[in-house]
Amino acid sequence: MKFSLPIFFLTMVSLMNGCGDSNRDYGSELYTKHCANCHGIQGQGLQDLYPPLKGADYLIENQRDLSCLILYGIEGEIVVNGRSFNEKMPSIPHLSHVDLTNIINYISKNIEPSVNRVTLKTVKNRIYDCK
Amino acid sequence: MRTILSISLIIILTSCDSEKSVLPILGQHDYETRTEAGKTISDTIHYTVPDFSFLGHRSVEINNNTIAGKVTIVDFFFTTCPTICPVMSRNMKKISQEFLGKKNLAMLSFSIDAIHDSIPVLNKYASKLNVENENWHFLVCEKKKTFELAKGFMISAAEDKNAPGGLIHSGAFILLDGQQRIRAYYDGTKEEDVDKAIADIKTLLDEI
């Protein structure tokens, strides 16, 4: 095999990135990018437009469906902690199973502890079921 | 006879200002020179935002007269925008609560989505945001005029099929003084910037 300088460099760069990335909190990045706009950094919600995630009975009771809800969005009236919400949450179809796992575990750790941690396998199964 | 010198200055030096103020006056300036008793005097003509007349979510027409003599904070948004708008609305709401009952501050949120954001839709949006400030108006007008107006505020707003929600726009909050001159821009998605805006509004309110 011929030694290729560009490929060598690319490999080095990706390796270096790999090292730098090991401490990245993907869950936090994904939550900030995809959820915090509407639901707030602390999951506090926004008035009667966007429901809270923190302490949200709806989320806690329907946590089995969370992967599907994030992937496909939700619309129509729902009641969260006795308050009614009726706006459209858009689907985020390009999220991978790994992304979903990271988001849910971020919520479990930082926003609503009554949401149980999930494994990649459970997320995959649940996505399979909601299709 | 008057000679009008047009000088393009995008960012203005406070040293040119005749009045003392903490916030610069932004936009292109013109200078008008006149001769008075053998002396050449030059007056600065500041950029002011263009005239507009839009319908507000309370079904009242809102135009330049509505904000004349008031400090005004402006943003461009649309109700179904999934990205920055919810944060902007959250932050506008914060400002609106800070200045509850202050008649000298007007707040204008222009929707750039004339097709979806009808007056009833804007009205519902405002009520779901629990807007209490009577001087905060959500406005809509035909698309072309809205995009034109955005240009007049020197920010971008346009259609873009690839953007989430089909529209792209700046997340800026624009601060106007009582003469409808642009005094500052803020990133409406950043909390630090919003706190700065609140402080600057207080400064401008003292000016009028």
Coordinates of C-alpha atoms in Angstrom, one line a residue:
Chain A
M1 CA 0.0 0.0 0.0
K2 CA 1.3 3.4 -0.9
F3 CA 1.7 5.8 1.9
S4 CA -0.7 8.7 1.5
L5 CA 0.0 11.9 3.4
P6 CA -3.6 13.2 3.3
I7 CA -5.0 10.0 4.6
F8 CA -2.4 10.0 7.4
F9 CA -3.3 13.5 8.4
L10 CA -7.0 12.8 8.3
T11 CA -6.4 9.8 10.5
M12 CA -4.4 11.8 13.0
V13 CA -7.0 14.5 13.1
S14 CA -9.8 12.2 13.7
L15 CA -7.8 10.4 16.4
M16 CA -7.2 13.7 18.1
N17 CA -10.8 14.6 17.9
G18 CA -11.6 11.3 19.3
C19 CA -9.5 12.0 22.4
G20 CA -11.0 15.4 22.9
D21 CA -14.4 14.1 22.6
S22 CA -14.2 11.5 25.3
N23 CA -15.3 14.0 27.9
R24 CA -18.2 15.4 25.9
D25 CA -21.6 15.2 27.3
Y26 CA -23.6 14.2 24.3
G27 CA -26.9 14.1 26.3
S28 CA -26.5 17.7 27.4
E29 CA -25.6 18.8 23.9
L30 CA -28.5 17.0 22.3
Y31 CA -31.0 18.2 25.0
T32 CA -29.8 21.8 24.5
K33 CA -30.0 21.6 20.8
H34 CA -33.3 19.7 20.4
C35 CA -35.4 20.2 23.5
A36 CA -34.3 23.2 25.6
N37 CA -35.7 25.7 23.0
C38 CA -39.2 24.8 23.9
H39 CA -39.1 23.0 27.2
G40 CA -36.4 25.2 28.8
I41 CA -32.9 24.5 30.0
Q42 CA -34.2 23.1 33.3
G43 CA -37.2 21.5 31.7
Q44 CA -39.4 24.1 33.2
G45 CA -41.6 24.6 30.2
L46 CA -43.0 27.9 28.9
Q47 CA -46.3 29.1 30.1
D48 CA -49.2 27.3 28.4
L49 CA -47.3 26.9 25.2
Y50 CA -44.8 24.2 26.0
P51 CA -45.3 21.8 28.9
P52 CA -42.7 21.2 31.6
L53 CA -40.6 18.0 31.6
K54 CA -39.4 18.5 35.2
G55 CA -42.0 17.0 37.5
A56 CA -44.3 16.3 34.6
D57 CA -46.8 13.5 35.4
Y58 CA -47.4 13.0 31.7
L59 CA -43.7 12.3 31.1
I60 CA -43.3 10.1 34.1
E61 CA -46.4 8.0 33.3
N62 CA -45.7 7.7 29.6
Q63 CA -41.9 7.3 29.9
R64 CA -42.1 3.9 28.0
D65 CA -43.2 5.9 24.9
L66 CA -40.6 8.7 25.3
S67 CA -38.4 7.4 22.4
C68 CA -41.3 7.3 20.0
L69 CA -42.6 10.7 21.3
I70 CA -39.3 12.4 20.6
L71 CA -38.8 10.8 17.2
Y72 CA -42.3 11.3 15.9
G73 CA -43.5 14.4 17.8
I74 CA -46.9 14.7 19.4
E75 CA -50.0 16.9 18.8
G76 CA -53.5 17.2 20.0
E77 CA -54.6 18.1 23.5
I78 CA -52.7 16.6 26.4
V79 CA -52.9 17.3 30.1
V80 CA -49.7 17.8 32.1
N81 CA -50.0 18.3 35.9
G82 CA -53.6 19.3 35.5
R83 CA -52.9 21.9 32.8
S84 CA -54.0 21.4 29.2
F85 CA -51.6 21.8 26.3
N86 CA -52.5 21.8 22.7
E87 CA -49.6 22.7 20.4
K88 CA -47.6 20.7 18.0
M89 CA -44.3 19.2 19.0
P90 CA -42.5 18.6 15.7
S91 CA -40.9 15.2 14.9
I92 CA -37.1 15.0 15.1
P93 CA -36.7 12.1 12.6
H94 CA -32.9 12.2 12.1
L95 CA -32.1 11.3 15.7
S96 CA -30.2 8.0 16.0
H97 CA -31.0 5.3 18.6
V98 CA -27.8 6.4 20.4
D99 CA -29.0 10.0 20.4
L100 CA -32.3 9.1 21.9
T101 CA -30.6 7.0 24.6
N102 CA -28.4 9.9 25.5
I103 CA -31.3 12.4 25.6
I104 CA -33.4 10.1 27.8
N105 CA -30.5 9.4 30.2
Y106 CA -29.8 13.1 30.3
I107 CA -33.4 13.8 31.3
S108 CA -33.2 11.0 33.9
K109 CA -30.1 12.4 35.4
N110 CA -30.6 16.1 35.2
I111 CA -34.3 17.0 34.7
E112 CA -36.7 14.4 36.0
P113 CA -35.2 11.6 38.2
S114 CA -38.5 9.6 38.0
V115 CA -37.6 8.9 34.4
N116 CA -35.6 5.6 34.4
R117 CA -32.3 5.3 32.7
V118 CA -32.5 3.3 29.4
T119 CA -30.1 1.1 27.5
L120 CA -29.6 1.3 23.7
K121 CA -31.3 -2.0 23.5
T122 CA -34.5 -0.9 25.2
V123 CA -34.6 2.2 23.0
K124 CA -34.2 0.1 19.9
N125 CA -37.0 -2.2 21.0
R126 CA -39.4 0.6 21.8
I127 CA -38.7 2.3 18.4
Y128 CA -39.5 -1.0 16.8
D129 CA -42.8 -1.2 18.7
C130 CA -44.0 2.3 17.9
K131 CA -43.6 2.0 14.2
Chain B
M1 CA -28.5 76.7 -0.1
R2 CA -28.1 73.4 1.6
T3 CA -25.6 70.9 0.6
I4 CA -26.3 67.4 1.7
L5 CA -23.2 65.3 2.3
S6 CA -23.9 61.6 2.5
I7 CA -21.4 59.8 4.5
S8 CA -21.6 56.1 5.0
L9 CA -21.0 55.1 8.5
I10 CA -22.4 51.9 9.7
I11 CA -21.1 52.0 13.2
I12 CA -21.3 55.4 14.6
L13 CA -18.8 57.1 16.8
T14 CA -20.3 58.6 19.8
S15 CA -18.0 61.6 19.4
C16 CA -20.2 62.7 16.5
D17 CA -23.3 62.8 18.7
S18 CA -24.4 66.2 19.8
E19 CA -26.3 64.7 22.8
K20 CA -24.6 62.8 25.5
S21 CA -25.8 59.2 25.7
V22 CA -24.5 55.8 26.7
L23 CA -26.0 54.1 23.7
P24 CA -24.8 55.0 20.2
I25 CA -27.2 55.7 17.4
L26 CA -26.8 53.1 14.8
G27 CA -27.3 53.1 11.0
Q28 CA -26.2 55.2 8.2
H29 CA -26.0 59.0 8.9
D30 CA -26.4 61.9 6.7
Y31 CA -25.0 65.3 7.4
E32 CA -26.7 68.4 6.4
T33 CA -24.6 71.5 6.4
R34 CA -26.0 75.0 6.5
T35 CA -24.4 78.4 6.7
E36 CA -25.5 80.6 9.5
A37 CA -23.9 84.0 10.1
G38 CA -20.9 83.1 8.0
K39 CA -20.4 79.9 9.9
T40 CA -20.9 76.4 8.5
I41 CA -23.0 74.3 10.8
S42 CA -23.5 70.6 10.2
D43 CA -26.5 68.7 11.5
T44 CA -26.6 65.0 11.7
I45 CA -29.6 63.3 10.3
H46 CA -29.9 59.9 11.9
Y47 CA -31.3 56.7 10.3
T48 CA -34.8 55.9 11.5
V49 CA -36.7 52.7 10.8
P50 CA -39.2 52.7 7.9
D51 CA -42.9 53.4 8.3
F52 CA -45.1 50.4 8.9
S53 CA -48.7 49.7 9.5
F54 CA -49.5 46.1 10.7
L55 CA -52.5 44.5 12.4
G56 CA -51.9 43.5 16.0
H57 CA -53.1 40.4 17.8
R58 CA -55.7 42.5 19.6
S59 CA -57.1 43.3 16.1
V60 CA -55.9 46.9 16.3
E61 CA -53.7 48.6 13.7
I62 CA -50.3 49.3 15.0
N63 CA -48.1 51.8 13.2
N64 CA -45.3 54.3 13.8
N65 CA -47.7 56.6 15.7
T66 CA -48.2 53.8 18.2
I67 CA -44.6 53.9 19.1
A68 CA -43.8 57.5 18.6
G69 CA -42.1 59.0 21.6
K70 CA -41.7 55.6 23.2
V71 CA -38.7 53.3 23.6
T72 CA -39.5 50.2 21.6
I73 CA -38.1 46.7 21.5
V74 CA -38.7 44.6 18.4
D75 CA -38.2 41.1 17.3
F76 CA -39.1 39.0 14.2
F77 CA -40.5 35.4 14.8
F78 CA -43.2 33.0 13.8
T79 CA -45.4 30.9 16.1
T80 CA -44.5 27.5 14.7
C81 CA -40.8 28.0 14.6
P82 CA -39.2 25.1 16.3
T83 CA -35.7 26.5 16.8
I84 CA -34.9 29.9 18.3
C85 CA -38.3 31.6 18.5
P86 CA -39.5 29.8 21.7
V87 CA -36.4 31.1 23.4
M88 CA -36.9 34.6 22.0
S89 CA -40.5 34.6 23.2
R90 CA -39.4 33.4 26.6
N91 CA -37.0 36.3 26.7
M92 CA -39.4 38.9 25.4
K93 CA -41.8 37.7 28.0
K94 CA -39.1 38.4 30.7
I95 CA -38.7 41.9 29.4
S96 CA -42.4 42.4 29.2
Q97 CA -42.8 41.4 32.9
E98 CA -40.0 43.7 33.9
F99 CA -41.7 46.7 32.4
L100 CA -45.3 45.9 33.3
G101 CA -47.5 49.0 33.2
K102 CA -44.7 51.1 31.7
K103 CA -46.5 53.0 29.0
N104 CA -43.3 54.4 27.6
L105 CA -42.0 51.1 26.4
A106 CA -43.6 49.4 23.4
M107 CA -42.8 45.8 22.4
L108 CA -43.4 44.6 18.9
S109 CA -43.1 41.0 17.7
F110 CA -43.5 40.8 14.0
S111 CA -44.5 37.4 12.6
I112 CA -42.8 36.6 9.3
D113 CA -45.3 33.8 8.6
A114 CA -48.3 35.6 7.2
I115 CA -49.9 32.4 5.9
H116 CA -50.1 30.6 9.2
D117 CA -50.0 33.3 11.7
S118 CA -53.4 34.9 11.4
I119 CA -54.7 37.3 14.0
P120 CA -56.6 34.6 15.9
V121 CA -53.4 32.4 15.9
L122 CA -51.3 35.3 17.2
N123 CA -54.0 36.1 19.8
K124 CA -54.0 32.5 21.0
Y125 CA -50.2 32.5 21.1
A126 CA -50.1 35.6 23.2
S127 CA -52.7 34.2 25.6
K128 CA -50.8 30.9 25.9
L129 CA -47.7 32.9 26.7
N130 CA -49.8 34.6 29.3
V131 CA -48.8 38.0 28.0
E132 CA -49.9 40.5 30.7
N133 CA -48.1 43.6 29.2
E134 CA -50.7 45.6 27.2
N135 CA -47.9 47.4 25.3
W136 CA -46.6 44.2 23.8
H137 CA -48.1 43.6 20.3
F138 CA -47.8 40.5 18.0
L139 CA -48.1 41.8 14.5
V140 CA -48.7 40.4 11.0
C141 CA -48.8 41.8 7.5
E142 CA -48.3 40.4 4.0
K143 CA -45.0 38.5 3.6
K144 CA -43.4 41.0 1.2
K145 CA -43.9 44.0 3.5
T146 CA -42.7 42.1 6.5
F147 CA -39.4 41.0 4.8
E148 CA -39.0 44.6 3.6
L149 CA -39.5 45.9 7.1
A150 CA -37.0 43.5 8.4
K151 CA -34.5 44.9 6.0
G152 CA -35.3 48.4 7.3
F153 CA -34.4 47.1 10.8
M154 CA -31.2 45.8 9.1
I155 CA -31.8 42.2 10.0
S156 CA -32.4 39.2 7.9
A157 CA -35.7 37.3 7.4
A158 CA -36.4 35.2 4.4
E159 CA -38.0 32.0 3.1
D160 CA -35.7 28.9 3.1
K161 CA -37.0 25.5 2.2
N162 CA -34.2 23.8 4.0
A163 CA -34.7 25.6 7.3
P164 CA -36.8 24.0 10.0
G165 CA -40.2 25.6 9.6
G166 CA -39.4 26.9 6.1
L167 CA -38.2 30.3 7.2
I168 CA -35.0 31.8 8.4
H169 CA -34.6 34.9 10.4
S170 CA -32.4 36.7 12.8
G171 CA -32.8 36.1 16.5
A172 CA -32.0 39.7 17.3
F173 CA -33.9 42.0 19.6
I174 CA -33.7 45.6 18.2
L175 CA -33.9 48.6 20.5
L176 CA -35.3 51.8 19.2
D177 CA -35.5 55.2 21.0
G178 CA -38.4 57.6 21.0
Q179 CA -37.4 58.9 17.6
Q180 CA -37.4 55.4 16.0
R181 CA -33.6 55.4 15.7
I182 CA -31.8 52.1 16.2
R183 CA -29.9 52.1 19.4
A184 CA -28.8 48.5 20.0
Y185 CA -29.1 44.9 18.9
Y186 CA -29.1 42.0 21.2
D187 CA -29.0 38.2 20.7
G188 CA -32.6 37.4 21.8
T189 CA -31.6 33.8 22.6
K190 CA -28.9 34.7 25.1
E191 CA -29.9 35.4 28.7
E192 CA -26.9 37.8 29.3
D193 CA -27.9 39.8 26.3
V194 CA -31.5 40.0 27.5
D195 CA -30.4 41.3 30.9
K196 CA -28.3 43.9 29.0
A197 CA -31.4 44.9 27.0
I198 CA -33.3 45.4 30.2
A199 CA -30.6 47.7 31.6
D200 CA -30.4 49.6 28.3
I201 CA -34.2 50.1 28.1
K202 CA -34.0 51.7 31.6
T203 CA -31.3 54.0 30.3
L204 CA -33.3 55.0 27.3
L205 CA -36.5 55.5 29.3
D206 CA -34.6 58.0 31.3
E207 CA -33.7 59.8 28.1
I208 CA -37.3 60.5 27.0

